[in-house]
Amino acid sequence: MADWSTRLAELGIELPSVVPPLAAYIPAVQTGSLVYTSGQLPLVAGELTATGKVGAEVSAEDATEAARVCALNALAAIDALVGVDAIKRVVKVVGFVASAPGFTGQPGVINGSSNIIGEIFGDAGKHARSAVGVAELPLGAPVEVELIVEV
């Protein structure tokens, strides 16, 4: 097993508490050697870091930071299920961006997730990815992120 918890400490990152489910699902599930997270919102201490559509009420910069928070929440869900040190590699990141009409910067926003994953996991963090613009997200969140990791 890798020592990702030490890497997190070196970066000064403390994983948050697992966000309680908002509906009928669990935060993460393992099947075989893969762990899938449910979509994670940018919640800190139970509160959204921002609300609204990116390109209107939320700037791309603020949404990028929110995507970083989503990724850390997803890692917290994985940590609670199997332990962050069990991660062999990050396989895929799926990001949803609540987008104002005409906003086409979804890939840049989801870089907030990809960049923090790369910073933590290095080569093991190189992943496939989708960055999708949507009309609305739960609770009015600007972004939502899912991870798939190999353990």
XYZ file of N, CA, C and O in Angstrom:
604
model
N 0.840 -1.193 0.000
C 0.000 0.000 0.000
C 0.879 1.248 0.000
O 1.942 1.273 0.599
N 0.387 2.257 -0.662
C 1.081 3.545 -0.710
C 0.873 4.284 0.608
O 0.028 3.912 1.420
N 1.634 5.335 0.785
C 1.528 6.139 2.003
C 0.964 7.515 1.662
O 1.603 8.531 1.871
N -0.263 7.507 1.107
C -0.892 8.760 0.693
C -1.248 9.644 1.876
O -1.268 10.869 1.742
N -1.499 9.060 3.037
C -1.822 9.877 4.208
C -0.628 10.756 4.592
O -0.805 11.908 4.982
N 0.592 10.235 4.426
C 1.788 11.048 4.678
C 1.889 12.158 3.644
O 2.215 13.303 3.978
N 1.601 11.848 2.389
C 1.637 12.865 1.337
C 0.629 13.974 1.622
O 0.943 15.159 1.459
N -0.565 13.601 2.063
C -1.561 14.613 2.423
C -1.028 15.522 3.534
O -1.172 16.742 3.464
N -0.416 14.926 4.534
C 0.139 15.710 5.643
C 1.245 16.647 5.146
O 1.317 17.807 5.567
N 2.086 16.161 4.245
C 3.157 16.994 3.677
C 2.576 18.212 2.964
O 3.164 19.293 2.984
N 1.435 18.028 2.330
C 0.782 19.117 1.608
C -0.077 19.995 2.518
O -0.646 20.986 2.065
N -0.188 19.606 3.785
C -1.004 20.365 4.721
C -2.493 20.176 4.495
O -3.293 21.047 4.837
N -2.857 19.025 3.923
C -4.268 18.743 3.629
C -4.805 17.742 4.632
O -4.248 16.652 4.792
N -5.878 18.114 5.294
C -6.599 17.201 6.171
C -7.924 16.882 5.502
O -8.695 17.795 5.185
N -8.151 15.594 5.253
C -9.418 15.232 4.615
C -10.572 15.593 5.538
O -10.493 15.398 6.750
N -11.654 16.100 4.966
C -12.814 16.476 5.782
C -13.566 15.241 6.269
O -13.283 14.111 5.841
N -14.512 15.448 7.138
C -15.431 14.376 7.518
C -16.267 14.021 6.294
O -16.501 14.861 5.423
N -16.719 12.785 6.241
C -17.550 12.351 5.119
C -18.864 13.120 5.145
O -19.505 13.254 6.192
N -19.230 13.622 3.980
C -20.486 14.347 3.853
C -21.633 13.339 3.951
O -21.667 12.370 3.199
N -22.557 13.541 4.881
C -23.691 12.614 4.979
C -24.528 12.648 3.698
O -24.709 13.706 3.095
N -25.019 11.501 3.255
C -25.846 11.467 2.040
C -27.070 12.376 2.166
O -27.676 12.481 3.230
N -27.407 13.026 1.064
C -28.568 13.918 1.023
C -29.831 13.192 0.578
O -30.900 13.766 0.584
N -29.682 11.917 0.158
C -30.821 11.138 -0.334
C -30.505 9.656 -0.122
O -29.693 9.320 0.739
N -31.103 8.792 -0.922
C -30.995 7.344 -0.748
C -29.785 6.778 -1.500
O -29.922 6.199 -2.579
N -28.598 6.973 -0.965
C -27.360 6.442 -1.537
C -26.303 6.391 -0.442
O -26.520 6.880 0.663
N -25.162 5.792 -0.764
C -24.038 5.784 0.169
C -22.889 6.565 -0.469
O -22.828 6.688 -1.696
N -21.984 7.110 0.337
C -20.925 7.958 -0.210
C -19.957 7.254 -1.156
O -19.451 7.859 -2.095
N -19.676 5.958 -0.905
C -18.752 5.221 -1.767
C -19.067 3.741 -1.669
O -19.556 3.270 -0.636
N -18.766 3.029 -2.749
C -18.983 1.587 -2.786
C -17.812 0.926 -3.519
O -17.294 1.490 -4.484
N -17.414 -0.229 -3.008
C -16.338 -0.992 -3.639
C -16.920 -2.196 -4.354
O -17.797 -2.881 -3.831
N -16.420 -2.436 -5.553
C -16.712 -3.667 -6.275
C -15.390 -4.139 -6.861
O -14.737 -3.392 -7.596
N -14.976 -5.333 -6.476
C -13.672 -5.818 -6.907
C -12.583 -4.870 -6.457
O -12.530 -4.473 -5.288
N -11.737 -4.465 -7.399
C -10.625 -3.581 -7.055
C -10.928 -2.106 -7.317
O -10.025 -1.276 -7.280
N -12.199 -1.796 -7.575
C -12.567 -0.405 -7.841
C -13.471 0.152 -6.743
O -14.338 -0.552 -6.226
N -13.263 1.430 -6.425
C -14.156 2.157 -5.529
C -14.742 3.315 -6.332
O -14.010 4.073 -6.981
N -16.065 3.404 -6.294
C -16.812 4.483 -6.948
C -17.381 5.383 -5.863
O -17.971 4.889 -4.902
N -17.222 6.687 -6.028
C -17.866 7.594 -5.078
C -19.170 8.103 -5.683
O -19.318 8.194 -6.905
N -20.081 8.444 -4.812
C -21.258 9.193 -5.233
C -20.791 10.602 -5.571
O -19.702 11.027 -5.170
N -21.614 11.335 -6.296
C -21.275 12.710 -6.605
C -21.114 13.508 -5.324
O -21.945 13.433 -4.425
N -20.025 14.246 -5.249
C -19.720 15.050 -4.065
C -19.870 16.527 -4.396
O -19.350 17.001 -5.408
N -20.558 17.233 -3.525
C -20.753 18.674 -3.669
C -19.658 19.413 -2.910
O -18.991 18.833 -2.049
N -19.488 20.706 -3.173
C -18.480 21.485 -2.453
C -18.989 21.920 -1.074
O -19.220 23.104 -0.811
N -19.172 20.945 -0.209
C -19.647 21.211 1.154
C -18.471 21.268 2.116
O -17.613 20.382 2.114
N -18.437 22.297 2.935
C -17.455 22.445 4.003
C -18.246 22.689 5.277
O -19.036 23.639 5.336
N -18.062 21.830 6.257
C -18.789 21.929 7.525
C -20.299 22.010 7.294
O -21.002 22.790 7.942
N -20.782 21.243 6.316
C -22.214 21.179 6.053
C -22.779 22.305 5.207
O -23.978 22.346 4.953
N -21.945 23.226 4.777
C -22.402 24.377 3.986
C -21.744 24.387 2.616
O -20.553 24.106 2.491
N -22.527 24.733 1.591
C -21.951 24.892 0.262
C -20.995 26.076 0.245
O -21.282 27.129 0.837
N -19.874 25.912 -0.461
C -18.916 27.016 -0.573
C -19.417 28.100 -1.516
O -18.968 29.239 -1.448
N -20.345 27.736 -2.402
C -20.935 28.688 -3.345
C -22.231 28.078 -3.872
O -22.428 26.864 -3.797
N -23.095 28.928 -4.389
C -24.305 28.456 -5.062
C -24.495 29.278 -6.329
O -24.061 30.427 -6.411
N -25.150 28.660 -7.288
C -25.461 29.362 -8.527
C -24.764 28.750 -9.723
O -24.058 27.746 -9.613
N -24.970 29.389 -10.846
C -24.422 28.901 -12.101
C -23.058 29.539 -12.372
O -22.848 30.729 -12.143
N -22.160 28.705 -12.870
C -20.831 29.190 -13.230
C -20.951 30.014 -14.509
O -21.619 29.618 -15.456
N -20.331 31.168 -14.483
C -20.443 32.095 -15.605
C -21.514 33.141 -15.368
O -21.709 34.033 -16.188
N -22.211 33.033 -14.237
C -23.216 34.042 -13.852
C -22.952 34.404 -12.397
O -22.123 35.254 -12.112
N -23.618 33.698 -11.460
C -23.465 34.013 -10.030
C -22.122 33.556 -9.456
O -21.677 34.063 -8.433
N -21.499 32.571 -10.083
C -20.236 32.009 -9.581
C -19.166 32.181 -10.652
O -19.380 31.816 -11.822
N -18.017 32.730 -10.258
C -16.919 32.891 -11.213
C -16.271 31.540 -11.504
O -16.364 30.601 -10.692
N -15.618 31.441 -12.628
C -14.893 30.213 -12.967
C -13.823 29.915 -11.917
O -13.601 28.748 -11.568
N -13.191 30.940 -11.386
C -12.157 30.744 -10.369
C -12.749 30.156 -9.087
O -12.175 29.231 -8.499
N -13.886 30.695 -8.648
C -14.532 30.160 -7.446
C -15.032 28.733 -7.680
O -14.967 27.890 -6.792
N -15.513 28.462 -8.876
C -15.984 27.114 -9.204
C -14.821 26.120 -9.239
O -14.969 24.967 -8.821
N -13.662 26.570 -9.702
C -12.479 25.709 -9.724
C -12.085 25.333 -8.301
O -11.760 24.170 -8.025
N -12.140 26.277 -7.386
C -11.862 25.984 -5.980
C -12.924 25.047 -5.412
O -12.619 24.134 -4.641
N -14.176 25.237 -5.805
C -15.246 24.345 -5.354
C -15.012 22.923 -5.854
O -15.271 21.950 -5.141
N -14.509 22.778 -7.076
C -14.203 21.446 -7.620
C -13.093 20.779 -6.814
O -13.104 19.558 -6.618
N -12.159 21.556 -6.326
C -11.102 21.027 -5.453
C -11.732 20.474 -4.171
O -11.389 19.374 -3.720
N -12.648 21.223 -3.587
C -13.339 20.781 -2.368
C -14.100 19.481 -2.637
O -14.069 18.554 -1.826
N -14.751 19.407 -3.791
C -15.487 18.186 -4.152
C -14.550 16.982 -4.186
O -14.893 15.900 -3.689
N -13.386 17.148 -4.784
C -12.423 16.043 -4.875
C -11.972 15.600 -3.490
O -11.857 14.394 -3.223
N -11.729 16.545 -2.599
C -11.324 16.186 -1.237
C -12.455 15.479 -0.499
O -12.209 14.531 0.262
N -13.695 15.897 -0.742
C -14.840 15.199 -0.141
C -14.940 13.771 -0.677
O -15.260 12.841 0.064
N -14.671 13.585 -1.969
C -14.685 12.238 -2.546
C -13.572 11.389 -1.938
O -13.783 10.207 -1.613
N -12.391 11.959 -1.764
C -11.300 11.215 -1.124
C -11.647 10.854 0.310
O -11.288 9.769 0.792
N -12.368 11.725 1.001
C -12.808 11.420 2.369
C -13.745 10.214 2.373
O -13.663 9.357 3.256
N -14.636 10.148 1.371
C -15.554 9.005 1.276
C -14.777 7.709 1.031
O -15.087 6.665 1.614
N -13.763 7.781 0.179
C -12.922 6.607 -0.080
C -12.153 6.221 1.169
O -12.063 5.037 1.523
N -11.598 7.224 1.847
C -10.844 6.977 3.073
C -11.700 6.282 4.122
O -11.256 5.329 4.772
N -12.950 6.710 4.259
C -13.851 6.104 5.248
C -14.187 4.658 4.890
O -14.410 3.834 5.779
N -14.201 4.341 3.595
C -14.566 2.999 3.157
C -13.393 2.026 3.213
O -13.517 0.931 3.767
N -12.255 2.418 2.626
C -11.120 1.488 2.503
C -9.799 2.054 3.013
O -8.812 1.335 3.068
N -9.765 3.329 3.331
C -8.519 3.979 3.725
C -7.831 4.571 2.511
O -7.685 3.898 1.483
N -7.415 5.798 2.597
C -6.791 6.488 1.465
C -5.501 5.789 1.036
O -5.145 5.795 -0.150
N -4.812 5.151 1.955
C -3.562 4.471 1.607
C -3.781 3.221 0.761
O -2.832 2.689 0.189
N -5.007 2.754 0.652
C -5.316 1.591 -0.190
C -5.381 1.961 -1.675
O -5.374 1.075 -2.536
N -5.417 3.243 -1.989
C -5.543 3.671 -3.390
C -4.268 3.344 -4.145
O -3.168 3.745 -3.742
N -4.433 2.612 -5.265
C -3.315 2.324 -6.164
C -3.205 3.390 -7.241
O -2.110 3.768 -7.624
N -4.358 3.796 -7.758
C -4.371 4.856 -8.758
C -5.772 5.435 -8.881
O -6.758 4.770 -8.557
N -5.828 6.654 -9.351
C -7.098 7.287 -9.669
C -7.394 6.944 -11.122
O -6.571 7.180 -12.006
N -8.554 6.346 -11.366
C -8.910 5.874 -12.699
C -9.661 6.953 -13.481
O -9.337 7.229 -14.640
N -10.672 7.559 -12.852
C -11.494 8.527 -13.578
C -12.062 9.579 -12.636
O -12.398 9.287 -11.497
N -12.174 10.781 -13.171
C -12.857 11.893 -12.521
C -14.020 12.281 -13.429
O -13.840 12.438 -14.639
N -15.207 12.407 -12.849
C -16.373 12.884 -13.587
C -16.833 14.160 -12.897
O -17.118 14.155 -11.691
N -16.886 15.241 -13.647
C -17.279 16.521 -13.082
C -18.465 17.121 -13.795
O -18.547 17.081 -15.032
N -19.388 17.658 -13.017
C -20.572 18.329 -13.537
C -20.507 19.793 -13.118
O -20.235 20.092 -11.952
N -20.770 20.684 -14.052
C -20.706 22.115 -13.793
C -22.064 22.733 -14.128
O -22.514 22.658 -15.278
N -22.718 23.319 -13.135
C -23.964 24.058 -13.380
C -23.577 25.317 -14.138
O -22.933 26.205 -13.593
N -23.949 25.366 -15.401
C -23.415 26.376 -16.311
C -24.463 27.389 -16.755
O -25.573 27.014 -17.140
N -24.067 28.653 -16.729
C -24.904 29.712 -17.289
C -24.908 29.547 -18.815
O -23.968 28.977 -19.380
N -25.953 30.026 -19.485
C -25.973 29.946 -20.951
C -24.696 30.560 -21.537
O -24.256 31.637 -21.118
N -24.094 29.821 -22.451
C -22.886 30.308 -23.106
C -21.588 29.988 -22.393
O -20.515 30.190 -22.959
N -21.648 29.490 -21.150
C -20.411 29.152 -20.440
C -19.868 27.847 -20.999
O -20.570 26.836 -21.023
N -18.620 27.858 -21.458
C -18.008 26.665 -22.057
C -16.693 26.283 -21.381
O -15.920 25.502 -21.924
N -16.445 26.793 -20.188
C -15.188 26.531 -19.498
C -15.223 25.373 -18.527
O -14.446 25.346 -17.570
N -16.096 24.397 -18.750
C -16.225 23.266 -17.825
C -14.893 22.532 -17.592
O -14.575 22.214 -16.445
N -14.091 22.264 -18.641
C -12.828 21.574 -18.389
C -11.905 22.333 -17.429
O -11.274 21.733 -16.558
N -11.853 23.649 -17.565
C -11.015 24.445 -16.664
C -11.501 24.383 -15.236
O -10.707 24.327 -14.298
N -12.816 24.383 -15.044
C -13.387 24.289 -13.696
C -13.013 22.952 -13.061
O -12.550 22.899 -11.919
N -13.184 21.866 -13.794
C -12.910 20.541 -13.236
C -11.416 20.309 -13.052
O -11.001 19.416 -12.316
N -10.583 21.167 -13.630
C -9.148 21.113 -13.319
C -8.910 21.300 -11.825
O -7.896 20.837 -11.295
N -9.832 21.953 -11.135
C -9.694 22.086 -9.684
C -9.605 20.728 -9.010
O -8.842 20.539 -8.059
N -10.370 19.762 -9.501
C -10.297 18.388 -8.986
C -9.059 17.682 -9.506
O -8.305 17.071 -8.745
N -8.845 17.752 -10.804
C -7.712 17.038 -11.408
C -6.377 17.506 -10.847
O -5.481 16.692 -10.596
N -6.236 18.815 -10.657
C -4.952 19.338 -10.179
C -4.630 18.888 -8.761
O -3.489 18.518 -8.477
N -5.617 18.893 -7.855
C -5.334 18.457 -6.487
C -5.055 16.957 -6.455
O -4.200 16.488 -5.703
N -5.724 16.193 -7.299
C -5.458 14.760 -7.371
C -4.041 14.519 -7.874
O -3.309 13.673 -7.341
N -3.632 15.267 -8.880
C -2.267 15.147 -9.382
C -1.238 15.530 -8.342
O -0.181 14.894 -8.222
N -1.539 16.568 -7.584
C -0.618 17.027 -6.536
C -0.454 15.963 -5.455
O 0.651 15.730 -4.962
N -1.523 15.299 -5.111
C -1.472 14.275 -4.067
C -0.860 12.984 -4.588
O 0.051 12.423 -3.966
N -1.337 12.499 -5.728
C -1.010 11.140 -6.176
C 0.063 11.059 -7.252
O 0.469 9.948 -7.620
N 0.524 12.189 -7.783
C 1.563 12.141 -8.812
C 1.120 11.301 -9.999
O -0.016 11.421 -10.467
N 1.999 10.428 -10.484
C 1.675 9.588 -11.637
C 0.469 8.697 -11.383
O -0.287 8.390 -12.307
N 0.266 8.267 -10.151
C -0.889 7.430 -9.814
C -2.190 8.227 -9.869
O -3.268 7.650 -9.805
N -2.092 9.527 -10.013
C -3.273 10.378 -10.106
C -3.660 10.743 -11.527
O -4.654 11.419 -11.743
N -2.873 10.291 -12.517
C -3.223 10.568 -13.916
C -4.457 9.751 -14.262
O -4.448 8.535 -14.138
N -5.500 10.423 -14.728
C -6.812 9.785 -14.850
C -7.525 10.181 -16.138
O -7.204 11.188 -16.753
N -8.499 9.356 -16.498
C -9.457 9.732 -17.543
C -10.453 10.696 -16.910
O -10.589 10.741 -15.677
N -11.166 11.477 -17.736
C -12.041 12.482 -17.142
C -13.162 12.884 -18.075
O -13.011 12.868 -19.290
N -14.267 13.273 -17.477
C -15.368 13.929 -18.175
C -15.674 15.223 -17.432
O -15.641 15.249 -16.204
N -15.954 16.289 -18.183
C -16.355 17.575 -17.606
C -17.599 18.020 -18.369
O -17.517 18.363 -19.541
N -18.748 17.977 -17.687
C -20.035 18.139 -18.343
C -20.769 19.366 -17.799
O -20.872 19.541 -16.584
N -21.298 20.183 -18.695
C -22.142 21.309 -18.294
C -23.572 20.838 -18.130
O -24.087 20.090 -18.954
N -24.200 21.270 -17.036
C -25.593 20.896 -16.756
C -26.382 22.139 -16.357
O -25.805 23.159 -15.983
N -27.709 22.005 -16.401
C -28.584 23.138 -16.073
C -28.646 23.394 -14.571
O -28.643 24.546 -14.133
N -28.730 22.354 -13.782
C -28.874 22.494 -12.326
C -28.176 21.341 -11.626
O -28.075 20.247 -12.177
N -27.749 21.590 -10.394
C -27.186 20.557 -9.524
C -27.883 20.618 -8.167
O -28.490 21.643 -7.824
N -27.797 19.551 -7.377
C -28.461 19.533 -6.067
C -28.087 20.741 -5.208
O -26.925 21.173 -5.194
N -29.071 21.268 -4.509
C -28.930 22.389 -3.576
C -28.439 23.680 -4.235
O -28.046 24.610 -3.554
N -28.430 23.719 -5.558
C -27.924 24.898 -6.255
C -26.414 24.955 -6.331
O -25.844 26.004 -6.634
N -25.750 23.818 -6.086
C -24.284 23.770 -6.128
C -23.780 24.096 -7.530
O -24.423 23.757 -8.526
N -22.610 24.731 -7.620
C -22.051 25.033 -8.934
C -21.329 23.846 -9.570
O -21.180 23.796 -10.790
N -20.839 22.906 -8.747
C -20.117 21.747 -9.264
C -20.433 20.514 -8.444
O -20.828 20.607 -7.273
N -20.222 19.363 -9.075
C -20.338 18.068 -8.415
C -19.298 17.162 -9.053
O -19.106 17.206 -10.276
N -18.609 16.361 -8.238
C -17.515 15.529 -8.745
C -17.647 14.112 -8.197
O -17.958 13.924 -7.015
N -17.368 13.137 -9.064
C -17.294 11.720 -8.700
C -15.889 11.219 -9.001
O -15.262 11.688 -9.959
N -15.422 10.250 -8.222
C -14.137 9.605 -8.495
C -14.330 8.108 -8.641
O -15.201 7.514 -7.994
N -13.484 7.510 -9.459
C -13.321 6.067 -9.512
C -11.843 5.812 -9.270
O -10.984 6.391 -9.956
N -11.552 4.978 -8.264
C -10.151 4.655 -7.962
C -9.963 3.145 -7.918
O -10.890 2.392 -7.629
N -8.734 2.729 -8.201
C -8.348 1.337 -8.051
C -7.698 1.162 -6.696
O -6.878 1.989 -6.278
N -8.076 0.092 -6.011
C -7.473 -0.215 -4.700
C -6.861 -1.602 -4.733
O -7.118 -2.377 -5.641
